[in-house]
Amino acid sequence: MAYDDIIIGSGLSGLAVAMGLDSKRRILVLSEPDPVTVRYYDRHTNIPSGVHGLGGLGNFWHGVIPFASDVPFAADCRDAFETLFTRFYPDVDIAGRYGTHWLFVPRRPIRPRKHWTSLVAERDGRLEIRSLSADRFAAESADVTVQAGSEAFAAARLWICAGALDTPALLARSLGAATGFHGTASDHVICYLGQARPSADGKATTTQVDIERTPRGYWFASLAASSSAALVTAKPARFSYRQLDHGIEQRAAFGLPAGGVVAKIMRARSLGLISEAVFNKTGLFPGAPVKSIYAQIPVRGAYDLELSTGALSPRLEHIRTATDAVRQQIDLPEMIASQRPELFIRGIHLHDTLDEAALAPHGINTHNAPIRVCDASVIGRIGGEHHSFHMMAKAFKAARQA
């Protein structure tokens, strides 16, 4: 079968590309074969850094969707953002939300595997998913060819959505050199800034938690102290988490609630940890008098990255220097500062593993290029906000305009 488009990768960005492409186009999606295999940041925290299999790392996505418009890498994507959001959450009213500090936390995060099934049915034979690992690609005359094991496929266009860890290796195998590879991976680092307590006069503070609930999820406002350097949020602190730094000491060990981490949280039998995890998922019980203050900080080159294996090694001194600089810029007068600034949580927002400008001489990501990289590997300036849905909106827009 001849194809118009080939998509390498079946995660969030690959799904967005497929949704954006004209429904009449014949599309092949190459996804790593099952069973799903997971790579981790390290051997201790059980936090996933990459996933091979249908759905990719999207299988672990927390689903948080920020409506801020000052996202450095996704300018002029409002129409694509709102169109895509309405596709996934048609019953949620988003009037007046775009360009604000509101974040939407859905009851059911977007899971690519489920949406691939429905999209294949919608496209009536014009969308095919093959469980094959892409070895390399080459641009030949009018077509782009992809070699996957013993099979070769050709199409007019190639969309690379293999993820921040795997896309650099695919490019190296295809172009014969580690083209544009930084040797590092950037990430969001989540830091505990400290805690805030009620003001003596009982007045509202700058760290109050604003929540609006809907049947499909809840809206959660970041604090006014947020900027492109950090997304600052307040979470209710209960039980042992009322003690300064106790929460970050536990959370630095457990990480974010993804996959097996949920079971670890329950086994920990920490009411403070369970209470915060329940709030993060549901938005329930926001009114605790004591608040934990967190900052999600983008750190460029946070990890050394091994090209062939995707193994990560944290650059701890660099991370500490970068996060300390941002801490000093955040002004929250009612906050008692953390005494454990060296502790952090991995954000599972790996990006910026490739220099996009270095790809242009190879005809990649240029105007009307037949080969495009649409995943987080080419996100340079990510800002403080959660990037995943904005990345999807950018990929969706690129596919619609192709």
Coordinates of N, CA, C and O in Angstrom, one line a residue, residues 216-323:
R216 N -16.4 16.9 34.5 CA -15.3 16.2 33.7 C -13.9 16.4 34.3 O -12.9 15.9 33.8
G217 N -13.9 17.2 35.4 CA -12.6 17.5 36.0 C -12.7 18.8 36.9 O -13.8 19.2 37.2
Y218 N -11.5 19.4 37.2 CA -11.6 20.6 37.9 C -10.6 21.6 37.4 O -9.6 21.3 36.8
W219 N -10.9 22.9 37.6 CA -10.0 24.0 37.3 C -9.2 24.4 38.5 O -9.8 24.5 39.6
F220 N -7.9 24.7 38.3 CA -7.0 25.0 39.4 C -6.1 26.1 38.9 O -5.6 26.1 37.9
A221 N -6.1 27.2 39.8 CA -5.4 28.4 39.4 C -4.0 28.4 39.9 O -3.8 28.1 41.1
S222 N -3.0 28.6 39.1 CA -1.6 28.8 39.6 C -1.5 30.2 40.3 O -2.4 31.1 40.1
L223 N -0.5 30.4 41.1 CA -0.4 31.6 41.8 C 0.2 32.8 41.0 O 0.8 32.5 39.9
A224 N -0.1 34.0 41.4 CA 0.3 35.2 40.6 C 1.8 35.3 40.6 O 2.3 36.0 39.7
A225 N 2.5 34.6 41.4 CA 4.0 34.6 41.4 C 4.6 33.8 40.2 O 5.8 33.8 40.0
S226 N 3.7 33.1 39.5 CA 4.2 32.3 38.4 C 4.7 33.2 37.2 O 4.3 34.4 37.1
S227 N 5.6 32.6 36.5 CA 6.2 33.4 35.3 C 6.8 32.3 34.4 O 6.6 31.1 34.6
S228 N 7.4 32.8 33.3 CA 8.0 31.8 32.4 C 9.2 31.0 33.1 O 9.6 30.0 32.6
A229 N 9.6 31.6 34.2 CA 10.7 30.9 34.9 C 10.2 29.8 35.9 O 11.0 29.0 36.4
A230 N 8.9 29.9 36.2 CA 8.4 28.9 37.2 C 6.9 28.9 37.2 O 6.3 30.0 37.2
L231 N 6.3 27.8 37.3 CA 4.8 27.7 37.6 C 4.7 27.4 39.1 O 5.2 26.4 39.6
V232 N 4.1 28.4 39.8 CA 4.0 28.3 41.2 C 2.6 28.0 41.6 O 1.6 28.6 41.2
T233 N 2.5 26.9 42.5 CA 1.2 26.5 42.9 C 1.2 26.2 44.4 O 2.2 26.0 45.0
A234 N 0.0 26.3 45.0 CA -0.2 26.0 46.4 C -1.1 24.7 46.6 O -2.1 24.6 45.9
K235 N -0.7 23.8 47.4 CA -1.5 22.6 47.7 C -1.8 22.5 49.2 O -1.0 22.9 50.0
P236 N -3.0 22.0 49.5 CA -3.3 21.9 51.0 C -2.3 20.9 51.7 O -2.1 19.8 51.1
A237 N -1.8 21.3 52.8 CA -0.9 20.5 53.6 C -1.6 19.9 54.8 O -2.1 20.7 55.7
R238 N -1.7 18.6 54.9 CA -2.4 18.0 56.1 C -1.6 17.0 56.7 O -0.6 16.5 56.1
F239 N -1.9 16.6 57.9 CA -1.3 15.6 58.7 C 0.2 15.9 58.8 O 0.6 17.1 59.1
S240 N 1.1 15.0 58.5 CA 2.6 15.2 58.6 C 3.1 16.3 57.7 O 4.2 16.8 57.9
Y241 N 2.3 16.6 56.6 CA 2.8 17.6 55.6 C 2.7 19.0 56.2 O 3.1 19.9 55.5
R242 N 2.0 19.1 57.3 CA 2.0 20.5 58.0 C 3.4 20.8 58.6 O 3.7 21.9 58.9
Q243 N 4.3 19.8 58.6 CA 5.6 20.0 59.1 C 6.5 20.4 58.0 O 6.6 19.8 56.9
L244 N 7.2 21.5 58.1 CA 8.0 22.1 57.0 C 9.0 21.0 56.5 O 9.7 20.3 57.4
D245 N 9.0 20.8 55.2 CA 10.0 19.9 54.5 C 9.7 18.4 54.6 O 10.3 17.6 53.9
H246 N 8.7 18.1 55.5 CA 8.4 16.6 55.6 C 7.9 16.1 54.2 O 8.2 15.0 53.8
G247 N 7.0 16.9 53.6 CA 6.4 16.4 52.3 C 7.4 16.2 51.2 O 7.4 15.2 50.5
I248 N 8.4 17.2 51.1 CA 9.3 17.1 50.0 C 10.3 15.9 50.2 O 10.8 15.3 49.3
E249 N 10.6 15.6 51.5 CA 11.4 14.5 51.8 C 10.8 13.2 51.4 O 11.5 12.3 50.9
Q250 N 9.5 13.1 51.5 CA 8.8 11.9 51.0 C 8.6 11.9 49.5 O 8.9 10.9 48.8
R251 N 8.2 13.1 49.0 CA 7.9 13.1 47.5 C 9.1 13.0 46.7 O 9.1 12.5 45.6
A252 N 10.3 13.5 47.2 CA 11.5 13.3 46.4 C 11.8 11.8 46.3 O 12.5 11.4 45.3
A253 N 11.4 11.0 47.2 CA 11.6 9.6 47.2 C 10.6 8.9 46.3 O 10.9 8.0 45.5
F254 N 9.3 9.3 46.3 CA 8.3 8.7 45.6 C 8.0 9.3 44.2 O 7.5 8.6 43.3
G255 N 8.4 10.5 44.0 CA 8.1 11.2 42.7 C 6.7 11.5 42.5 O 5.9 11.6 43.4
L256 N 6.3 11.6 41.2 CA 4.9 11.9 40.8 C 4.1 10.6 40.8 O 4.6 9.5 40.5
P257 N 2.8 10.7 41.0 CA 1.9 9.5 41.0 C 1.7 8.9 39.6 O 0.7 9.2 39.0
A258 N 2.7 8.1 39.1 CA 2.5 7.5 37.8 C 2.8 6.0 37.9 O 3.7 5.6 38.5
G259 N 1.8 5.2 37.4 CA 2.0 3.8 37.4 C 2.2 3.2 38.8 O 1.4 3.4 39.7
G260 N 3.3 2.5 38.9 CA 3.6 1.8 40.2 C 3.8 2.7 41.3 O 3.8 2.3 42.5
V261 N 4.0 4.0 41.1 CA 4.2 5.0 42.2 C 3.0 5.1 43.0 O 3.0 5.3 44.2
V262 N 1.8 4.9 42.4 CA 0.5 5.0 43.2 C 0.5 3.9 44.2 O 0.2 4.2 45.4
A263 N 0.9 2.7 43.9 CA 0.9 1.6 44.8 C 1.9 1.9 46.0 O 1.7 1.6 47.1
K264 N 3.1 2.5 45.6 CA 4.1 2.8 46.6 C 3.5 3.9 47.6 O 3.8 3.8 48.8
I265 N 2.8 4.8 47.1 CA 2.2 5.8 47.9 C 1.3 5.2 49.0 O 1.3 5.5 50.1
M266 N 0.4 4.3 48.5 CA -0.5 3.6 49.4 C 0.2 2.8 50.4 O -0.2 2.7 51.6
R267 N 1.3 2.1 50.0 CA 2.0 1.3 50.9 C 2.8 2.1 52.0 O 3.1 1.6 53.1
A268 N 3.1 3.4 51.6 CA 3.8 4.2 52.5 C 3.0 4.6 53.8 O 3.5 4.9 54.8
R269 N 1.6 4.5 53.7 CA 0.7 4.7 54.8 C 0.9 6.1 55.4 O 0.8 6.3 56.6
S270 N 1.2 7.1 54.5 CA 1.4 8.4 55.0 C 0.1 9.2 54.6 O -0.2 9.4 53.4
L271 N -0.6 9.6 55.6 CA -1.9 10.4 55.4 C -1.6 11.7 54.7 O -2.4 12.1 53.8
G272 N -0.5 12.3 55.0 CA -0.1 13.6 54.3 C 0.1 13.4 52.8 O -0.4 14.1 52.0
L273 N 0.8 12.3 52.5 CA 1.1 12.0 51.1 C -0.1 11.6 50.3 O -0.4 12.1 49.2
I274 N -1.0 10.8 51.0 CA -2.2 10.3 50.3 C -3.1 11.5 50.1 O -3.8 11.7 49.1
S275 N -3.2 12.4 51.1 CA -4.1 13.6 51.0 C -3.7 14.5 49.9 O -4.5 15.0 49.1
E276 N -2.4 14.7 49.7 CA -1.9 15.6 48.6 C -2.2 14.9 47.3 O -2.6 15.5 46.3
A277 N -2.0 13.6 47.2 CA -2.2 12.8 46.0 C -3.7 12.9 45.6 O -4.0 13.1 44.4
V278 N -4.6 12.8 46.6 CA -6.0 12.9 46.3 C -6.4 14.3 45.8 O -7.2 14.4 44.8
F279 N -5.8 15.3 46.4 CA -6.1 16.7 45.9 C -5.6 16.8 44.5 O -6.3 17.4 43.6
N280 N -4.4 16.4 44.2 CA -3.9 16.5 42.8 C -4.8 15.9 41.8 O -4.9 16.4 40.7
K281 N -5.4 14.8 42.2 CA -6.2 14.0 41.2 C -7.6 14.6 41.1 O -8.2 14.7 40.0
T282 N -8.2 15.1 42.2 CA -9.6 15.4 42.3 C -9.9 16.9 42.6 O -11.0 17.3 42.4
G283 N -9.0 17.6 43.2 CA -9.2 18.9 43.7 C -10.1 19.0 44.9 O -10.5 20.1 45.3
L284 N -10.3 17.9 45.6 CA -11.1 17.9 46.8 C -10.4 18.4 48.0 O -9.2 18.3 48.1
F285 N -11.1 19.0 48.9 CA -10.6 19.5 50.2 C -9.5 20.5 50.0 O -8.4 20.3 50.6
P286 N -9.7 21.6 49.3 CA -8.6 22.5 49.1 C -8.3 23.5 50.3 O -7.3 24.2 50.3
G287 N -9.2 23.5 51.3 CA -9.3 24.6 52.3 C -8.4 24.4 53.5 O -8.8 24.9 54.6
A288 N -7.3 23.6 53.5 CA -6.5 23.5 54.6 C -5.8 24.8 55.0 O -5.4 25.6 54.1
P289 N -5.7 25.1 56.3 CA -5.1 26.4 56.7 C -3.6 26.5 56.3 O -3.1 27.6 56.1
V290 N -2.9 25.3 56.3 CA -1.5 25.3 55.9 C -1.4 24.9 54.4 O -2.0 23.9 54.0
K291 N -0.5 25.6 53.7 CA -0.4 25.3 52.2 C 1.1 24.9 52.0 O 2.0 25.6 52.5
S292 N 1.3 23.9 51.2 CA 2.6 23.6 50.6 C 2.8 24.4 49.3 O 1.9 24.4 48.5
I293 N 3.9 25.1 49.1 CA 4.1 25.9 47.9 C 5.2 25.2 47.1 O 6.3 24.9 47.5
Y294 N 4.8 24.9 45.8 CA 5.7 24.2 44.9 C 6.0 25.2 43.7 O 5.1 26.0 43.3
A295 N 7.1 25.0 43.1 CA 7.5 25.7 41.8 C 7.9 24.6 40.8 O 8.8 23.8 41.1
Q296 N 7.4 24.7 39.6 CA 7.8 23.8 38.5 C 8.8 24.7 37.7 O 8.3 25.7 37.1
I297 N 10.0 24.3 37.7 CA 11.1 25.2 37.1 C 11.7 24.5 35.9 O 12.2 23.4 36.0
P298 N 11.8 25.2 34.8 CA 12.5 24.6 33.6 C 14.0 24.7 33.8 O 14.5 25.8 34.1
V299 N 14.7 23.6 33.7 CA 16.1 23.5 33.8 C 16.7 23.0 32.5 O 16.5 21.8 32.2
R300 N 17.4 23.8 31.8 CA 18.1 23.4 30.6 C 19.3 22.5 30.9 O 20.1 22.8 31.8
G301 N 19.4 21.4 30.2 CA 20.6 20.5 30.4 C 20.6 19.9 31.7 O 21.6 19.8 32.4
A302 N 19.4 19.5 32.3 CA 19.3 19.0 33.6 C 20.0 17.6 33.7 O 20.5 17.3 34.8
Y303 N 20.0 16.9 32.6 CA 20.5 15.5 32.7 C 21.5 15.3 31.5 O 21.3 15.8 30.4
D304 N 22.6 14.6 31.8 CA 23.4 14.0 30.7 C 22.6 12.9 30.1 O 22.0 12.1 30.8
L305 N 22.6 12.8 28.8 CA 21.8 11.8 28.0 C 22.7 10.9 27.2 O 23.5 11.4 26.4
E306 N 22.7 9.6 27.4 CA 23.4 8.7 26.5 C 22.6 8.4 25.3 O 21.4 7.9 25.4
L307 N 23.1 8.7 24.1 CA 22.4 8.6 22.9 C 21.8 7.2 22.6 O 20.7 7.1 22.2
S308 N 22.6 6.2 22.7 CA 22.3 4.8 22.3 C 21.2 4.2 23.2 O 20.4 3.4 22.7
T309 N 21.3 4.5 24.5 CA 20.4 3.8 25.4 C 19.3 4.7 26.0 O 18.3 4.2 26.6
G310 N 19.5 6.0 25.9 CA 18.5 6.9 26.5 C 18.7 7.0 28.0 O 17.8 7.6 28.7
A311 N 19.8 6.5 28.6 CA 20.0 6.6 30.0 C 20.3 8.0 30.4 O 21.0 8.8 29.7
L312 N 19.8 8.4 31.6 CA 19.9 9.8 32.1 C 20.8 9.8 33.4 O 20.7 8.9 34.2
S313 N 21.6 10.9 33.5 CA 22.4 11.1 34.7 C 22.2 12.5 35.1 O 22.5 13.5 34.4
P314 N 21.6 12.7 36.3 CA 21.3 14.1 36.7 C 22.6 14.9 37.0 O 23.5 14.4 37.6
R315 N 22.5 16.2 36.5 CA 23.6 17.1 36.8 C 23.2 17.9 38.0 O 22.7 19.0 37.9
L316 N 23.5 17.3 39.2 CA 22.9 17.8 40.4 C 23.3 19.3 40.8 O 22.5 20.1 41.2
E317 N 24.6 19.6 40.6 CA 25.0 20.9 40.9 C 24.4 22.0 40.0 O 24.0 23.1 40.4
H318 N 24.3 21.6 38.7 CA 23.7 22.5 37.7 C 22.2 22.7 38.1 O 21.7 23.8 38.0
I319 N 21.5 21.6 38.4 CA 20.1 21.7 38.8 C 19.9 22.6 40.0 O 19.0 23.5 40.1
R320 N 20.8 22.5 41.0 CA 20.7 23.3 42.3 C 21.0 24.7 41.9 O 20.2 25.6 42.5
T321 N 22.0 25.0 41.1 CA 22.3 26.4 40.8 C 21.1 27.1 40.1 O 20.7 28.2 40.4
A322 N 20.5 26.3 39.1 CA 19.4 26.9 38.3 C 18.1 27.1 39.2 O 17.5 28.1 39.1
T323 N 17.8 26.2 40.1 CA 16.6 26.3 40.9 C 16.8 27.3 42.0 O 15.9 28.1 42.3

